[in-house]
Each structure stands twice: as C-alpha cells, then as structure tokens.
Tab-separated table of C-alpha atoms and ligand atoms in Angstrom:
chain	number	residue	atom	x	y	z
U	180	MET	CA	-6.535	30.895	-30.849
U	181	ARG	CA	-4.615	31.167	-27.852
U	182	LYS	CA	-4.853	29.395	-24.520
U	183	ILE	CA	-4.928	32.395	-22.246
U	184	LEU	CA	-4.137	31.558	-18.262
U	185	ILE	CA	-4.960	34.971	-16.272
U	186	VAL	CA	-3.313	35.132	-13.278
U	187	VAL	CA	-4.974	38.034	-10.772
U	188	GLY	CA	-2.616	38.523	-8.217
U	189	SER	CA	-4.948	40.058	-5.549
U	190	GLY	CA	-6.805	39.004	-2.995
U	191	VAL	CA	-9.798	40.801	-3.057
U	192	GLN	CA	-12.881	39.485	-5.549
U	193	LYS	CA	-13.873	42.534	-6.509
U	194	GLY	CA	-11.015	44.817	-6.669
U	195	ASN	CA	-9.271	46.742	-9.075
U	196	THR	CA	-7.008	44.342	-10.401
U	197	ASN	CA	-9.397	41.569	-10.991
U	198	GLN	CA	-12.009	44.177	-12.617
U	199	LEU	CA	-9.255	45.087	-15.018
U	200	ALA	CA	-8.791	41.573	-15.965
U	201	GLN	CA	-12.248	40.675	-16.347
U	202	ALA	CA	-12.133	43.882	-18.687
U	203	PHE	CA	-9.500	41.709	-20.808
U	204	GLU	CA	-10.615	38.268	-20.312
U	205	LYS	CA	-14.512	40.098	-21.986
U	206	GLY	CA	-12.140	41.463	-25.028
U	207	ALA	CA	-10.571	38.297	-25.262
U	208	GLN	CA	-13.569	35.552	-24.997
U	209	GLU	CA	-15.330	38.049	-27.460
U	210	ALA	CA	-11.802	37.620	-30.431
U	211	GLY	CA	-12.766	33.723	-29.242
U	212	HIS	CA	-9.621	32.951	-27.550
U	213	ASP	CA	-9.863	30.514	-24.968
U	214	VAL	CA	-9.605	31.643	-21.321
U	215	GLN	CA	-8.884	30.776	-17.394
U	216	ARG	CA	-8.496	33.290	-14.903
U	217	ILE	CA	-7.040	32.726	-11.156
U	218	VAL	CA	-7.513	34.835	-8.470
U	219	LEU	CA	-5.034	33.794	-5.588
U	220	SER	CA	-6.981	34.851	-3.314
U	221	GLU	CA	-6.332	31.534	-1.405
U	222	ASN	CA	-3.427	30.244	0.853
U	223	ILE	CA	-0.476	30.443	-1.600
U	224	GLN	CA	2.797	29.900	-0.159
U	225	GLY	CA	6.661	31.041	-1.097
U	226	CYS	CA	9.205	28.341	-2.371
U	227	GLN	CA	10.786	27.225	0.171
U	228	GLY	CA	13.385	26.604	-1.805
U	229	CYS	CA	13.958	23.235	-0.525
U	230	GLY	CA	15.053	21.178	-4.251
U	231	ALA	CA	13.171	18.840	-3.984
U	232	CYS	CA	11.091	19.085	-7.065
U	233	GLN	CA	13.892	18.854	-8.792
U	234	LYS	CA	14.777	15.047	-7.955
U	235	ASN	CA	11.153	14.053	-7.439
U	236	SER	CA	9.316	14.478	-10.888
U	237	HIS	CA	8.795	18.157	-10.974
U	238	GLN	CA	6.563	18.120	-7.756
U	239	CYS	CA	5.961	21.161	-5.747
U	240	VAL	CA	6.071	19.264	-2.102
U	241	ILE	CA	3.701	22.318	-0.382
U	242	GLN	CA	0.530	20.927	-0.631
U	243	ASP	CA	-1.544	24.493	-0.649
U	244	SER	CA	-4.092	26.063	-3.962
U	245	MET	CA	-1.045	26.138	-6.325
U	246	GLN	CA	-1.352	22.261	-6.888
U	247	ASN	CA	-4.538	23.448	-8.802
U	248	TYR	CA	-2.555	25.717	-11.104
U	249	TYR	CA	0.424	23.836	-12.378
U	250	ALA	CA	-1.971	21.873	-15.483
U	251	LEU	CA	-3.401	25.417	-15.952
U	252	PHE	CA	-0.170	26.739	-16.242
U	253	GLU	CA	0.806	24.079	-18.189
U	254	TRP	CA	-2.260	24.315	-20.760
U	255	ALA	CA	-1.488	27.541	-21.908
U	256	ASP	CA	0.330	29.503	-24.474
U	257	THR	CA	-0.419	32.846	-23.426
U	258	ILE	CA	0.051	33.994	-19.809
U	259	VAL	CA	-1.283	36.751	-18.532
U	260	LEU	CA	0.073	38.343	-14.602
U	261	ALA	CA	-2.585	40.580	-13.411
U	262	SER	CA	-1.251	42.464	-10.023
U	263	PRO	CA	-1.933	45.933	-8.106
U	264	LEU	CA	1.454	47.402	-7.640
U	265	TYR	CA	2.317	47.282	-3.493
U	266	PHE	CA	5.612	49.232	-2.720
U	267	TRP	CA	6.140	49.856	-6.399
U	268	SER	CA	6.409	46.155	-7.297
U	269	ILE	CA	4.161	43.077	-8.246
U	270	SER	CA	2.294	42.167	-5.488
U	271	GLY	CA	3.962	38.465	-3.042
U	272	ARG	CA	0.973	36.378	-3.899
U	273	LEU	CA	1.739	36.676	-7.267
U	274	LYS	CA	5.516	36.117	-7.136
U	275	CYS	CA	5.282	33.485	-4.901
U	276	PHE	CA	3.096	31.663	-8.338
U	277	ILE	CA	5.913	33.150	-9.821
U	278	ASP	CA	8.863	31.777	-7.507
U	279	ARG	CA	6.707	28.531	-7.573
U	280	LEU	CA	6.829	27.901	-11.175
U	281	TYR	CA	10.332	26.687	-10.229
U	282	ALA	CA	8.727	22.938	-9.467
U	283	ILE	CA	8.546	23.005	-13.472
U	284	SER	CA	11.586	23.782	-14.778
U	285	GLN	CA	14.198	21.724	-16.417
U	286	ASP	CA	18.301	22.810	-15.878
U	287	ASP	CA	16.352	25.709	-15.081
U	288	GLN	CA	13.958	25.958	-18.281
U	289	TYR	CA	10.788	27.101	-18.972
U	290	PRO	CA	7.916	25.845	-21.185
U	291	TYR	CA	7.538	28.674	-23.994
U	292	LYS	CA	4.899	31.523	-23.418
U	293	GLU	CA	3.841	34.696	-24.314
U	294	THR	CA	2.383	37.619	-21.930
U	295	VAL	CA	0.571	40.350	-21.104
U	296	LEU	CA	1.222	41.914	-18.100
U	297	LEU	CA	-1.874	44.481	-16.141
U	298	MET	CA	-1.769	46.467	-13.290
U	299	SER	CA	-3.421	48.895	-10.804
U	300	ALA	CA	-2.172	50.913	-8.787
U	301	GLY	CA	-2.951	54.222	-6.535
U	302	ASP	CA	-0.782	56.666	-7.842
U	303	ASN	CA	-0.517	58.224	-11.465
U	304	HIS	CA	3.455	58.997	-11.488
U	305	PHE	CA	5.195	58.553	-14.893
U	306	TRP	CA	7.566	56.396	-12.707
U	307	THR	CA	5.170	54.670	-10.521
U	308	PHE	CA	5.233	51.405	-12.513
U	309	GLU	CA	9.093	51.414	-13.418
U	310	GLN	CA	9.510	48.525	-10.508
U	311	ALA	CA	7.423	46.510	-11.921
U	312	LEU	CA	7.502	46.590	-15.335
U	313	SER	CA	11.357	46.059	-14.864
U	314	PHE	CA	11.018	43.225	-12.987
U	315	TYR	CA	8.768	41.968	-15.497
U	316	SER	CA	11.094	42.648	-18.389
U	317	PHE	CA	14.245	40.935	-17.291
U	318	TYR	CA	11.111	37.789	-15.964
U	319	THR	CA	9.974	37.533	-19.526
U	320	LYS	CA	13.238	37.867	-21.123
U	321	ALA	CA	15.471	35.493	-18.941
U	322	LEU	CA	13.094	32.696	-19.255
U	323	GLY	CA	12.658	33.509	-23.540
U	324	TRP	CA	8.786	34.028	-23.012
U	325	LYS	CA	7.544	36.877	-25.758
U	326	ASP	CA	6.292	40.097	-24.186
U	327	LEU	CA	2.459	41.437	-26.136
U	328	GLY	CA	2.640	44.290	-24.242
U	329	HIS	CA	0.699	45.484	-20.790
U	330	VAL	CA	-1.736	47.864	-19.325
U	331	LEU	CA	-1.063	49.957	-16.536
U	332	ALA	CA	-4.104	51.437	-14.436
U	333	GLY	CA	-2.954	54.244	-12.729
U	334	GLY	CA	-5.475	56.433	-10.811
U	335	CYS	CA	-6.685	53.351	-8.896
U	336	GLU	CA	-9.044	54.253	-5.466
U	337	SER	CA	-9.251	51.761	-2.736
U	338	GLU	CA	-11.992	53.102	-0.419
U	339	PRO	CA	-14.223	52.333	-2.384
U	340	ARG	CA	-12.598	50.586	-5.267
U	341	TYR	CA	-12.571	52.592	-8.336
U	342	ILE	CA	-10.455	52.572	-11.645
U	343	PRO	CA	-10.778	54.707	-14.095
U	344	THR	CA	-13.156	53.518	-16.960
U	345	GLN	CA	-10.488	54.104	-19.544
U	346	LYS	CA	-8.235	51.961	-18.388
U	347	LEU	CA	-11.518	49.148	-18.260
U	348	GLN	CA	-11.747	49.879	-21.958
U	349	GLU	CA	-8.451	49.794	-22.364
U	350	ALA	CA	-7.694	46.026	-21.096
U	351	TYR	CA	-11.038	45.020	-22.892
U	352	GLN	CA	-9.151	46.497	-26.025
U	353	LYS	CA	-5.579	44.392	-25.430
U	354	GLY	CA	-8.057	41.236	-25.382
U	355	LEU	CA	-9.718	41.848	-28.132
U	356	HIS	CA	-6.622	42.703	-30.091
U	357	LEU	CA	-4.003	40.201	-28.889
A	670	FMN	C1	0.206	46.414	1.257
A	670	FMN	C2	-0.411	47.540	0.010
A	670	FMN	C3	0.586	48.265	-0.664
A	670	FMN	C4	-0.026	48.994	-1.953
A	670	FMN	N1	1.753	49.905	-2.751
A	670	FMN	C5	1.245	50.363	-3.113
A	670	FMN	C6	2.428	51.703	-4.535
A	670	FMN	O1	3.164	51.305	-3.687
A	670	FMN	N2	2.071	52.971	-4.647
A	670	FMN	C7	0.830	53.162	-5.621
A	670	FMN	O2	0.425	53.570	-6.382
A	670	FMN	N3	-0.278	51.989	-5.153
A	670	FMN	C8	-0.395	51.383	-3.634
A	670	FMN	N4	-0.957	50.367	-3.177
A	670	FMN	C9	-2.609	50.821	-3.802
A	670	FMN	C10	-2.358	49.534	-4.551
A	670	FMN	O3	-1.705	49.024	-5.712
A	670	FMN	C11	-4.412	50.085	-5.124
A	670	FMN	O4	-4.966	50.592	-4.259
A	670	FMN	C12	-4.890	48.949	-5.952
A	670	FMN	O5	-5.680	49.194	-6.958
A	670	FMN	C13	-5.128	48.269	-5.306
A	670	FMN	O6	-5.729	46.923	-5.961
A	670	FMN	P1	-7.096	45.383	-5.624
A	670	FMN	O7	-8.286	46.308	-5.677
A	670	FMN	O8	-7.118	44.084	-6.688
A	670	FMN	O9	-6.612	44.887	-4.449
A	670	FMN	C14	-0.709	49.276	-2.439
A	670	FMN	C15	-1.803	48.909	-1.644
A	670	FMN	C16	-1.584	48.047	-0.394
A	670	FMN	C17	-2.322	47.183	0.098
C-alpha cells in the first residue's frame, strides 16, 4: 500500500482543485492507501535562494507553513501535485512548495517518489494544459521520479465554483486504480 501526500496548490478550500483532490483521495483510500492531503491556503513563501539549507543540516530558515510539510514529504512514497491552472502554468503556491523542497536536496539529489498531477482550469482547449504538463514532465524527469499519470479538468467555472462531474469521477478512478 502506498503512502500518498496530496499537495493542493490552491488557496480555496472548497475550490475546484481541492474537489478534484478529494475525489482522488476517496478512491485511493478505498483502495487501501494511506493518504494525507494538505491545502496550501496558508502563507507559503518562495525559496529565497540563500543556500543556508545546504550548510544548515538541510533546514530551511524561512519559518512559515512549509516547516510543517517537510516531514510529510519525507514520509510519502507518492506525491500528488494538484493545482489550478494560473496563466498556463501551475499556481505560485505550488511552485513555492516545489522550490522550497530544495532544502532537503543533497548534491541536487532528491528522495525518490512516484507522482500524479491533478489540475483544474477554466478553458478546455486541447492545448490548455500544455505548458503545465511540460513543466511537470521536465520536473519529474529531472528528479528521477516516476510519473503515474494525470487528470486534467478543463471546463471548470469559478463564480460559483463548478467542476465537471466526469472529471471528479476520473480523479476518483485514478486514485482507486493507482
Ligand atoms: C490568477 C488566475 C489565473 C488563471 N489563469 C488561467 C489560465 O491561464 N487558463 C485557464 O483556463 N484558467 C485560468 N484560471 C482559472 C482557474 O484555473 C480555474 O477557475 C480553476 O478551476 C480554479 O481552481 P480553484 O477553484 O481550485 O481555485 C485562472 C484563475 C486565476 C485566479
């Protein structure tokens, strides 16, 4: 059974992305996996590139909510990155999370993980998620992680929040059959 950490890079607890993540979580729990989900709705700063972590036992000097997440990241064997599409990319919050993991890297090497990408967006063109997928592909390959696939939910609405039921079902199935 997997130890899964779902990282939701949206500030909106009841938003489309967290709903997608919760559908995935439901499927994964039903399959017997151990799942933790964090929503990056609190303050999370970007990496300031000071390099202190590399001289300081891999501890980041920035004291914010990220400090609560390092242990969860180390615990998990599977990382699910969930993000709204912001200007054709992942959200700033999720990028901050990713950048701050630099603290635990050793000689640019990261712990091995297997990963899934979940995303929501307003548009629903065939190219809507192209840039985000490209980033995810480069990122996972560079770190030597295994990509377990993705669920891309285009056609969402924000006022009020709406995510197609079919996409929630897809995320549930992804979690169930991971
Ligand atoms: C700052 C910002 C940028 C966005 N950029 C895009 C975009 O480039 N393409 C798109 O299709 N939707 C874009 N959206 C819409 C969101 O991706 C969409 O509403 C998403 O489902 C919101 O997720 P949430 O409910 O988890 O916040 C953007 C929304 C915001 C707030």
